[in-house]
Amino acid sequence: MASPFRPDVLKGKVALVTGGGSGIGFEITRQLGLHGAKVVISGRRKEVLENATASLRNEGIDASFVQGDVRKYESCEAMVAGAVKQYGRLDILVNCAAGNFLALPEELSSNGFRTVLEIDTLGTFNVSRAAFAALRDSGAGRVINISATLHHGATWFQAHASAAKAAIDSLTRSLALEWGSFGIRVNGVAPGPIRGTAGMEKLAPGAGGALNDAAVARIPLGHMGEKEDIALACVYLSSPAGRFVSGHTMVVDGAESLHKEQIVPRAMVSSVSRGVEGKSRKVGIGGSKL
Ligand code: HXC
């Protein structure tokens, strides 16, 4: 899809994307860069970061990387310092680093639960906290936390990730409240099923067959999303078009999280409904004739 945004809409801005070396994080970085931002990616694996940076530069994007782990606060300070050193400022922070796997809660170890919360929730706090001064100095700082819809209700085998993402959404609201007066907007983006991501591979292993069909059947729009759908939501929230939006987590899931099984088949709705109405017209509450 050709972007509906002007290619210079983020010109002059500097963005840091955690987990930007692969998957959705990479596409977010790429789209921010294609819309004019200078970009810094962070992650744990140097080779992944090197390859991603080279690929971004091939597209004409001014890109660099800082290796680090969002679970360690000093690492987060180094990421922010790296961006400011390289480009002189920081305007946009996207917290995309995440970890996940399928697990039964009764089998999941305490350390497994902690690990996911540390990467997702503590990591989001750590980098946001480390970036505060630079985002404040930007005069128009933006934080975008990549969330999920797992915790809207509950999701099988995802107790750990649901807890982590629920806490992230809460943090999004709290930081929007606390940092608004510094000109910092804090929002979230909650992806649904997105094609070709680690999330889909891990949560629907072997997707492509029956599991894939089952996943698509739950999406009212009738198809999975693309990484670009999440990335362009981030461009919107980073751009002046989102200037009065803060504290909101935008769901980008084709309405998947609203899915409910139909109790009455669609084709039968009118006849069933008229039948029920007919009965209730004859006999009202308490048996009185209507
Ligand atoms: C149960 C598991 C497990 C699994 C690890 N653990 N994998 N428990 N089932 N499949 C447990 C380990 O046994 C260990 O506990 C603890 O978790 C830490 O594991 P480590 O391997 O030491 O951790 P680490 O090397 O830091 O790796 C973190 C990770 C890993 C989360 C486990 O998968 C990772 O780095 N992932 C990053 C990439 C990723 O997952 N991306 C997908 C994000 S998708 P014990 O007790 O044995 O010590 C996403 C989307 C959400 O977030 C929404 C989708 C719609």
mmCIF file of C-alpha atoms and ligand atoms in Angstrom:
data_model
loop_
_atom_site.group_PDB
_atom_site.id
_atom_site.type_symbol
_atom_site.label_atom_id
_atom_site.label_comp_id
_atom_site.label_asym_id
_atom_site.label_seq_id
_atom_site.Cartn_x
_atom_site.Cartn_y
_atom_site.Cartn_z
ATOM 1 C CA MET A 1 0.000 0.000 0.000
ATOM 2 C CA ALA A 2 1.310 3.466 -0.851
ATOM 3 C CA SER A 3 1.451 5.557 2.312
ATOM 4 C CA PRO A 4 -1.343 8.136 2.589
ATOM 5 C CA PHE A 5 1.017 10.380 4.587
ATOM 6 C CA ARG A 6 3.370 13.003 3.165
ATOM 7 C CA PRO A 7 6.906 11.573 2.913
ATOM 8 C CA ASP A 8 8.298 14.485 4.949
ATOM 9 C CA VAL A 9 5.668 14.429 7.700
ATOM 10 C CA LEU A 10 8.332 13.401 10.277
ATOM 11 C CA LYS A 11 11.233 15.355 8.809
ATOM 12 C CA GLY A 12 13.597 16.667 11.496
ATOM 13 C CA LYS A 13 12.402 14.092 14.047
ATOM 14 C CA VAL A 14 14.560 11.423 15.662
ATOM 15 C CA ALA A 15 13.017 8.113 16.688
ATOM 16 C CA LEU A 16 14.218 5.266 18.911
ATOM 17 C CA VAL A 17 12.487 1.917 18.396
ATOM 18 C CA THR A 18 13.220 -0.891 20.860
ATOM 19 C CA GLY A 19 12.995 -4.302 19.267
ATOM 20 C CA GLY A 20 13.419 -2.465 15.965
ATOM 21 C CA GLY A 21 15.703 -5.060 14.393
ATOM 22 C CA SER A 22 12.982 -7.461 13.299
ATOM 23 C CA GLY A 23 9.274 -8.063 12.821
ATOM 24 C CA ILE A 24 6.767 -5.345 13.594
ATOM 25 C CA GLY A 25 9.478 -3.211 15.237
ATOM 26 C CA PHE A 26 11.512 -3.209 12.038
ATOM 27 C CA GLU A 27 8.522 -2.162 9.918
ATOM 28 C CA ILE A 28 7.661 0.617 12.371
ATOM 29 C CA THR A 29 11.244 1.868 12.121
ATOM 30 C CA ARG A 30 11.167 1.627 8.351
ATOM 31 C CA GLN A 31 7.934 3.595 8.014
ATOM 32 C CA LEU A 32 9.089 6.290 10.456
ATOM 33 C CA GLY A 33 12.268 6.546 8.361
ATOM 34 C CA LEU A 34 10.423 6.593 5.032
ATOM 35 C CA HIS A 35 8.394 9.512 6.413
ATOM 36 C CA GLY A 36 11.485 11.563 7.168
ATOM 37 C CA ALA A 37 12.608 10.598 10.680
ATOM 38 C CA LYS A 38 16.166 9.637 11.569
ATOM 39 C CA VAL A 39 15.956 6.296 13.319
ATOM 40 C CA VAL A 40 17.820 4.349 15.980
ATOM 41 C CA ILE A 41 16.976 0.721 16.677
ATOM 42 C CA SER A 42 17.853 -1.313 19.751
ATOM 43 C CA GLY A 43 17.814 -4.991 20.555
ATOM 44 C CA ARG A 44 19.853 -7.775 22.090
ATOM 45 C CA ARG A 45 21.310 -9.386 18.957
ATOM 46 C CA LYS A 46 24.090 -7.410 17.260
ATOM 47 C CA GLU A 47 23.942 -9.264 13.955
ATOM 48 C CA VAL A 48 20.195 -8.673 13.635
ATOM 49 C CA LEU A 49 20.702 -4.973 14.348
ATOM 50 C CA GLU A 50 23.556 -4.692 11.840
ATOM 51 C CA ASN A 51 21.521 -6.336 9.086
ATOM 52 C CA ALA A 52 18.440 -4.264 9.834
ATOM 53 C CA THR A 53 20.429 -1.028 9.853
ATOM 54 C CA ALA A 54 22.040 -1.899 6.524
ATOM 55 C CA SER A 55 18.659 -2.665 5.033
ATOM 56 C CA LEU A 56 17.215 0.666 6.252
ATOM 57 C CA ARG A 57 20.202 2.566 4.855
ATOM 58 C CA ASN A 58 19.678 0.823 1.508
ATOM 59 C CA GLU A 59 16.300 2.519 1.354
ATOM 60 C CA GLY A 60 17.898 5.914 1.984
ATOM 61 C CA ILE A 61 16.956 6.068 5.665
ATOM 62 C CA ASP A 62 19.377 7.669 8.129
ATOM 63 C CA ALA A 63 19.638 4.779 10.605
ATOM 64 C CA SER A 64 21.880 3.523 13.386
ATOM 65 C CA PHE A 65 21.654 1.023 16.234
ATOM 66 C CA VAL A 66 22.489 0.544 19.911
ATOM 67 C CA GLN A 67 22.749 -2.971 21.290
ATOM 68 C CA GLY A 68 21.097 -3.455 24.678
ATOM 69 C CA ASP A 69 18.525 -5.183 26.862
ATOM 70 C CA VAL A 70 15.455 -3.215 27.995
ATOM 71 C CA ARG A 71 15.413 -5.186 31.265
ATOM 72 C CA LYS A 72 18.574 -3.381 32.366
ATOM 73 C CA TYR A 73 18.170 0.305 33.158
ATOM 74 C CA GLU A 74 21.782 1.204 32.294
ATOM 75 C CA SER A 75 21.217 -0.370 28.891
ATOM 76 C CA CYS A 76 18.197 1.885 28.351
ATOM 77 C CA GLU A 77 20.193 4.964 29.319
ATOM 78 C CA ALA A 78 22.802 3.913 26.753
ATOM 79 C CA MET A 79 20.135 3.554 24.035
ATOM 80 C CA VAL A 80 18.833 7.067 24.649
ATOM 81 C CA ALA A 81 22.346 8.522 24.964
ATOM 82 C CA GLY A 82 23.282 6.791 21.696
ATOM 83 C CA ALA A 83 20.351 8.385 19.851
ATOM 84 C CA VAL A 84 21.043 11.840 21.279
ATOM 85 C CA LYS A 85 24.774 11.539 20.577
ATOM 86 C CA GLN A 86 24.184 10.443 16.995
ATOM 87 C CA TYR A 87 21.415 12.869 16.035
ATOM 88 C CA GLY A 88 21.378 15.564 18.754
ATOM 89 C CA ARG A 89 17.823 14.947 19.995
ATOM 90 C CA LEU A 90 15.070 12.417 20.583
ATOM 91 C CA ASP A 91 11.431 13.054 19.652
ATOM 92 C CA ILE A 92 9.770 9.679 19.249
ATOM 93 C CA LEU A 93 10.158 6.552 21.387
ATOM 94 C CA VAL A 94 8.469 3.326 20.308
ATOM 95 C CA ASN A 95 8.530 0.595 22.952
ATOM 96 C CA CYS A 96 8.243 -2.529 20.838
ATOM 97 C CA ALA A 97 10.630 -5.003 22.521
ATOM 98 C CA ALA A 98 8.590 -7.970 23.750
ATOM 99 C CA GLY A 99 8.888 -11.627 24.617
ATOM 100 C CA ASN A 100 6.217 -14.276 24.489
ATOM 101 C CA PHE A 101 5.435 -17.984 24.247
ATOM 102 C CA LEU A 102 2.437 -20.230 24.747
ATOM 103 C CA ALA A 103 2.258 -21.704 28.257
ATOM 104 C CA LEU A 104 -0.225 -23.277 30.629
ATOM 105 C CA PRO A 105 -0.321 -21.141 33.770
ATOM 106 C CA GLU A 106 -0.082 -24.237 35.989
ATOM 107 C CA GLU A 107 3.139 -25.254 34.200
ATOM 108 C CA LEU A 108 4.732 -21.829 33.755
ATOM 109 C CA SER A 109 7.621 -21.180 36.140
ATOM 110 C CA SER A 110 7.811 -18.079 38.240
ATOM 111 C CA ASN A 111 10.893 -17.078 36.275
ATOM 112 C CA GLY A 112 9.058 -17.557 32.961
ATOM 113 C CA PHE A 113 6.267 -15.245 34.141
ATOM 114 C CA ARG A 114 8.791 -12.722 35.443
ATOM 115 C CA THR A 115 10.825 -12.812 32.224
ATOM 116 C CA VAL A 116 7.876 -11.740 30.072
ATOM 117 C CA LEU A 117 6.852 -9.005 32.508
ATOM 118 C CA GLU A 118 10.438 -7.797 32.700
ATOM 119 C CA ILE A 119 10.876 -7.546 28.941
ATOM 120 C CA ASP A 120 7.437 -6.089 28.184
ATOM 121 C CA THR A 121 6.377 -4.031 31.183
ATOM 122 C CA LEU A 122 9.568 -3.189 33.046
ATOM 123 C CA GLY A 123 11.287 -2.650 29.691
ATOM 124 C CA THR A 124 8.613 -0.152 28.618
ATOM 125 C CA PHE A 125 8.979 1.742 31.883
ATOM 126 C CA ASN A 126 12.779 1.629 31.794
ATOM 127 C CA VAL A 127 13.200 3.094 28.322
ATOM 128 C CA SER A 128 10.435 5.669 28.832
ATOM 129 C CA ARG A 129 12.002 6.765 32.110
ATOM 130 C CA ALA A 130 15.478 6.954 30.575
ATOM 131 C CA ALA A 131 14.109 8.950 27.616
ATOM 132 C CA PHE A 132 12.052 11.415 29.664
ATOM 133 C CA ALA A 133 14.530 14.318 29.693
ATOM 134 C CA ALA A 134 15.286 14.026 25.978
ATOM 135 C CA LEU A 135 11.586 13.793 25.080
ATOM 136 C CA ARG A 136 10.808 16.796 27.278
ATOM 137 C CA ASP A 137 13.622 18.774 25.639
ATOM 138 C CA SER A 138 12.237 17.867 22.204
ATOM 139 C CA GLY A 139 9.216 20.078 22.942
ATOM 140 C CA ALA A 140 6.959 17.558 21.200
ATOM 141 C CA GLY A 141 7.941 14.162 22.577
ATOM 142 C CA ARG A 142 5.900 11.104 21.693
ATOM 143 C CA VAL A 143 5.905 7.659 23.257
ATOM 144 C CA ILE A 144 4.157 4.757 21.548
ATOM 145 C CA ASN A 145 3.832 1.512 23.487
ATOM 146 C CA ILE A 146 3.163 -1.595 21.433
ATOM 147 C CA SER A 147 0.529 -3.537 23.302
ATOM 148 C CA ALA A 148 -1.874 -6.351 22.354
ATOM 149 C CA THR A 149 -5.534 -7.290 22.739
ATOM 150 C CA LEU A 150 -4.830 -10.488 24.717
ATOM 151 C CA HIS A 151 -6.031 -8.936 27.958
ATOM 152 C CA HIS A 152 -9.286 -7.514 26.579
ATOM 153 C CA GLY A 153 -11.164 -10.252 28.335
ATOM 154 C CA ALA A 154 -8.744 -13.171 28.553
ATOM 155 C CA THR A 155 -6.711 -15.313 26.161
ATOM 156 C CA TRP A 156 -5.897 -19.014 26.518
ATOM 157 C CA PHE A 157 -2.265 -19.855 27.379
ATOM 158 C CA GLN A 158 -1.333 -16.160 27.607
ATOM 159 C CA ALA A 159 -1.683 -15.345 31.327
ATOM 160 C CA HIS A 160 1.855 -13.927 31.455
ATOM 161 C CA ALA A 161 1.680 -11.810 28.275
ATOM 162 C CA SER A 162 -1.851 -10.631 29.101
ATOM 163 C CA ALA A 163 -0.704 -9.398 32.515
ATOM 164 C CA ALA A 164 2.286 -7.690 30.914
ATOM 165 C CA LYS A 165 0.272 -5.918 28.223
ATOM 166 C CA ALA A 166 -2.505 -4.877 30.640
ATOM 167 C CA ALA A 167 0.155 -3.189 32.749
ATOM 168 C CA ILE A 168 1.566 -1.481 29.653
ATOM 169 C CA ASP A 169 -1.857 -0.023 28.792
ATOM 170 C CA SER A 170 -2.121 1.269 32.352
ATOM 171 C CA LEU A 171 1.348 2.806 32.083
ATOM 172 C CA THR A 172 0.317 4.470 28.805
ATOM 173 C CA ARG A 173 -2.537 6.229 30.593
ATOM 174 C CA SER A 174 -0.464 7.152 33.656
ATOM 175 C CA LEU A 175 2.416 8.617 31.648
ATOM 176 C CA ALA A 176 -0.006 10.515 29.393
ATOM 177 C CA LEU A 177 -1.449 12.081 32.537
ATOM 178 C CA GLU A 178 1.901 12.786 34.182
ATOM 179 C CA TRP A 179 3.883 13.937 31.134
ATOM 180 C CA GLY A 180 1.262 15.884 29.173
ATOM 181 C CA SER A 181 2.363 19.148 30.762
ATOM 182 C CA PHE A 182 5.873 18.512 29.369
ATOM 183 C CA GLY A 183 4.433 18.319 25.852
ATOM 184 C CA ILE A 184 4.867 14.551 25.715
ATOM 185 C CA ARG A 185 2.049 12.509 24.185
ATOM 186 C CA VAL A 186 1.910 8.869 25.270
ATOM 187 C CA ASN A 187 -0.168 6.371 23.309
ATOM 188 C CA GLY A 188 -0.294 2.694 22.507
ATOM 189 C CA VAL A 189 -0.981 0.533 19.481
ATOM 190 C CA ALA A 190 -2.516 -2.897 20.044
ATOM 191 C CA PRO A 191 -1.974 -5.193 17.065
ATOM 192 C CA GLY A 192 -4.283 -8.092 16.314
ATOM 193 C CA PRO A 193 -3.204 -11.059 14.170
ATOM 194 C CA ILE A 194 -0.484 -9.740 11.874
ATOM 195 C CA ARG A 195 0.824 -11.878 9.043
ATOM 196 C CA GLY A 196 4.451 -13.036 9.066
ATOM 197 C CA THR A 197 5.319 -12.088 12.655
ATOM 198 C CA ALA A 198 7.052 -13.897 15.512
ATOM 199 C CA GLY A 199 3.844 -13.376 17.492
ATOM 200 C CA MET A 200 1.783 -15.376 14.991
ATOM 201 C CA GLU A 201 4.437 -18.082 14.680
ATOM 202 C CA LYS A 202 4.594 -18.473 18.444
ATOM 203 C CA LEU A 203 0.893 -18.176 19.236
ATOM 204 C CA ALA A 204 -0.442 -20.120 16.249
ATOM 205 C CA PRO A 205 2.406 -22.536 15.448
ATOM 206 C CA GLY A 206 2.098 -24.051 12.014
ATOM 207 C CA ALA A 207 -0.243 -21.274 10.877
ATOM 208 C CA GLY A 208 -0.909 -21.677 7.187
ATOM 209 C CA GLY A 209 -3.227 -24.619 7.674
ATOM 210 C CA ALA A 210 -6.283 -25.126 9.848
ATOM 211 C CA LEU A 211 -4.998 -22.845 12.595
ATOM 212 C CA ASN A 212 -4.588 -20.055 10.081
ATOM 213 C CA ASP A 213 -8.162 -20.500 8.857
ATOM 214 C CA ALA A 214 -9.427 -20.523 12.443
ATOM 215 C CA ALA A 215 -7.546 -17.309 13.180
ATOM 216 C CA VAL A 216 -8.906 -15.574 10.061
ATOM 217 C CA ALA A 217 -12.468 -16.737 10.778
ATOM 218 C CA ARG A 218 -12.372 -14.681 13.959
ATOM 219 C CA ILE A 219 -11.529 -11.444 12.141
ATOM 220 C CA PRO A 220 -14.627 -9.489 11.051
ATOM 221 C CA LEU A 221 -12.650 -7.754 8.268
ATOM 222 C CA GLY A 222 -11.878 -11.217 6.896
ATOM 223 C CA HIS A 223 -8.087 -11.134 6.697
ATOM 224 C CA MET A 224 -4.993 -10.780 8.834
ATOM 225 C CA GLY A 225 -3.249 -7.462 9.147
ATOM 226 C CA GLU A 226 0.117 -6.528 7.686
ATOM 227 C CA LYS A 227 3.086 -5.155 9.623
ATOM 228 C CA GLU A 228 2.566 -1.952 7.664
ATOM 229 C CA ASP A 229 -0.869 -1.498 9.274
ATOM 230 C CA ILE A 230 0.778 -1.224 12.677
ATOM 231 C CA ALA A 231 3.614 0.936 11.366
ATOM 232 C CA LEU A 232 1.284 3.455 9.707
ATOM 233 C CA ALA A 233 -0.733 3.735 12.938
ATOM 234 C CA CYS A 234 2.573 4.725 14.564
ATOM 235 C CA VAL A 235 3.232 7.295 11.821
ATOM 236 C CA TYR A 236 -0.211 8.781 12.469
ATOM 237 C CA LEU A 237 0.345 8.954 16.248
ATOM 238 C CA SER A 238 3.815 10.475 15.700
ATOM 239 C CA SER A 239 2.546 13.053 13.230
ATOM 240 C CA PRO A 240 0.821 16.395 13.930
ATOM 241 C CA ALA A 241 -2.465 14.701 12.955
ATOM 242 C CA GLY A 242 -2.359 13.048 16.367
ATOM 243 C CA ARG A 243 -1.562 16.226 18.266
ATOM 244 C CA PHE A 244 -4.584 16.006 20.617
ATOM 245 C CA VAL A 245 -4.401 12.231 21.113
ATOM 246 C CA SER A 246 -2.761 11.049 24.318
ATOM 247 C CA GLY A 247 -3.398 8.223 26.765
ATOM 248 C CA HIS A 248 -5.124 6.091 24.153
ATOM 249 C CA THR A 249 -4.240 2.600 22.951
ATOM 250 C CA MET A 250 -5.373 2.236 19.372
ATOM 251 C CA VAL A 251 -6.564 -1.259 18.502
ATOM 252 C CA VAL A 252 -5.464 -2.277 15.001
ATOM 253 C CA ASP A 253 -6.953 -5.744 14.642
ATOM 254 C CA GLY A 254 -9.701 -5.782 11.995
ATOM 255 C CA ALA A 255 -12.164 -5.954 14.958
ATOM 256 C CA GLU A 256 -10.815 -9.400 15.949
ATOM 257 C CA SER A 257 -11.049 -8.598 19.648
ATOM 258 C CA LEU A 258 -14.782 -7.918 19.233
ATOM 259 C CA HIS A 259 -15.409 -11.340 17.716
ATOM 260 C CA LYS A 260 -18.245 -13.406 19.174
ATOM 261 C CA GLU A 261 -19.759 -16.635 17.915
ATOM 262 C CA GLN A 262 -23.159 -16.168 16.261
ATOM 263 C CA ILE A 263 -25.813 -17.882 18.377
ATOM 264 C CA VAL A 264 -28.451 -17.536 15.658
ATOM 265 C CA PRO A 265 -27.245 -17.972 12.056
ATOM 266 C CA ARG A 266 -27.459 -14.670 10.167
ATOM 267 C CA ALA A 267 -29.960 -16.035 7.619
ATOM 268 C CA MET A 268 -32.377 -17.019 10.399
ATOM 269 C CA VAL A 269 -32.352 -13.736 12.322
ATOM 270 C CA SER A 270 -35.520 -12.212 10.810
ATOM 271 C CA SER A 271 -37.661 -15.333 11.049
ATOM 272 C CA VAL A 272 -36.512 -16.249 14.576
ATOM 273 C CA SER A 273 -36.923 -12.683 15.774
ATOM 274 C CA ARG A 274 -40.459 -12.326 14.301
ATOM 275 C CA GLY A 275 -41.384 -15.672 15.835
ATOM 276 C CA VAL A 276 -40.302 -14.548 19.296
ATOM 277 C CA GLU A 277 -42.071 -11.193 18.865
ATOM 278 C CA GLY A 278 -45.257 -12.978 17.801
ATOM 279 C CA LYS A 279 -45.207 -15.109 20.955
ATOM 280 C CA SER A 280 -44.506 -12.204 23.283
ATOM 281 C CA ARG A 281 -47.317 -10.183 21.702
ATOM 282 C CA LYS A 282 -49.765 -12.942 22.513
ATOM 283 C CA VAL A 283 -48.626 -13.479 26.115
ATOM 284 C CA GLY A 284 -46.982 -10.713 28.144
ATOM 285 C CA ILE A 285 -45.293 -10.721 31.530
ATOM 286 C CA GLY A 286 -47.368 -12.562 34.085
ATOM 287 C CA GLY A 287 -49.415 -14.171 31.328
ATOM 288 C CA SER A 288 -51.520 -11.053 30.554
ATOM 289 C CA LYS A 289 -52.763 -10.659 26.952
ATOM 290 C CA LEU A 290 -51.042 -7.888 25.030
HETATM 291 C C1 HXC B 1 7.371 -22.041 29.123
HETATM 292 C C2 HXC B 1 9.335 -20.844 28.931
HETATM 293 C C3 HXC B 1 9.275 -20.925 27.521
HETATM 294 C C4 HXC B 1 8.159 -21.641 26.947
HETATM 295 C C5 HXC B 1 11.041 -19.813 28.052
HETATM 296 N N1 HXC B 1 10.440 -20.134 29.198
HETATM 297 N N2 HXC B 1 10.351 -20.277 27.014
HETATM 298 N N3 HXC B 1 8.402 -21.379 29.734
HETATM 299 N N4 HXC B 1 7.241 -22.171 27.788
HETATM 300 N N5 HXC B 1 8.042 -21.791 25.637
HETATM 301 C C6 HXC B 1 10.907 -19.854 30.541
HETATM 302 C C7 HXC B 1 12.251 -20.522 30.767
HETATM 303 O O1 HXC B 1 12.113 -21.878 31.084
HETATM 304 C C8 HXC B 1 12.819 -19.692 31.905
HETATM 305 O O2 HXC B 1 12.260 -20.073 33.152
HETATM 306 C C9 HXC B 1 12.285 -18.305 31.598
HETATM 307 O O3 HXC B 1 11.151 -18.470 30.725
HETATM 308 C C10 HXC B 1 13.314 -17.446 30.906
HETATM 309 O O4 HXC B 1 13.720 -18.125 29.727
HETATM 310 P P1 HXC B 1 15.071 -17.736 28.969
HETATM 311 O O5 HXC B 1 15.126 -18.526 27.718
HETATM 312 O O6 HXC B 1 16.221 -17.819 29.906
HETATM 313 O O7 HXC B 1 14.833 -16.202 28.697
HETATM 314 P P2 HXC B 1 15.429 -15.277 27.594
HETATM 315 O O8 HXC B 1 16.648 -15.887 26.945
HETATM 316 O O9 HXC B 1 15.571 -13.943 28.174
HETATM 317 O O10 HXC B 1 14.276 -15.273 26.471
HETATM 318 C C11 HXC B 1 13.092 -14.609 26.657
HETATM 319 C C12 HXC B 1 11.948 -15.324 25.923
HETATM 320 C C13 HXC B 1 12.324 -15.515 24.461
HETATM 321 C C14 HXC B 1 10.685 -14.467 26.064
HETATM 322 C C15 HXC B 1 11.713 -16.658 26.579
HETATM 323 O O11 HXC B 1 11.308 -16.211 23.786
HETATM 324 C C16 HXC B 1 12.620 -14.249 23.767
HETATM 325 O O12 HXC B 1 13.676 -13.654 23.918
HETATM 326 N N6 HXC B 1 11.731 -13.756 22.971
HETATM 327 C C17 HXC B 1 11.906 -12.473 22.240
HETATM 328 C C18 HXC B 1 11.264 -12.550 20.939
HETATM 329 C C19 HXC B 1 9.785 -12.809 21.035
HETATM 330 O O13 HXC B 1 9.291 -13.635 21.783
HETATM 331 N N7 HXC B 1 9.053 -12.148 20.212
HETATM 332 C C20 HXC B 1 7.623 -12.387 20.139
HETATM 333 C C21 HXC B 1 6.940 -11.339 20.726
HETATM 334 S S1 HXC B 1 5.292 -11.578 20.278
HETATM 335 P P3 HXC B 1 13.033 -21.088 34.151
HETATM 336 O O14 HXC B 1 12.103 -21.227 35.310
HETATM 337 O O15 HXC B 1 13.214 -22.368 33.390
HETATM 338 O O16 HXC B 1 14.324 -20.438 34.513
HETATM 339 C C22 HXC B 1 4.401 -10.659 21.254
HETATM 340 C C23 HXC B 1 3.020 -10.508 20.747
HETATM 341 C C24 HXC B 1 1.999 -10.478 21.787
HETATM 342 O O17 HXC B 1 4.840 -10.147 22.209
HETATM 343 C C25 HXC B 1 0.632 -10.296 21.198
HETATM 344 C C26 HXC B 1 0.311 -11.151 20.044
HETATM 345 C C27 HXC B 1 -1.066 -10.999 19.473
#
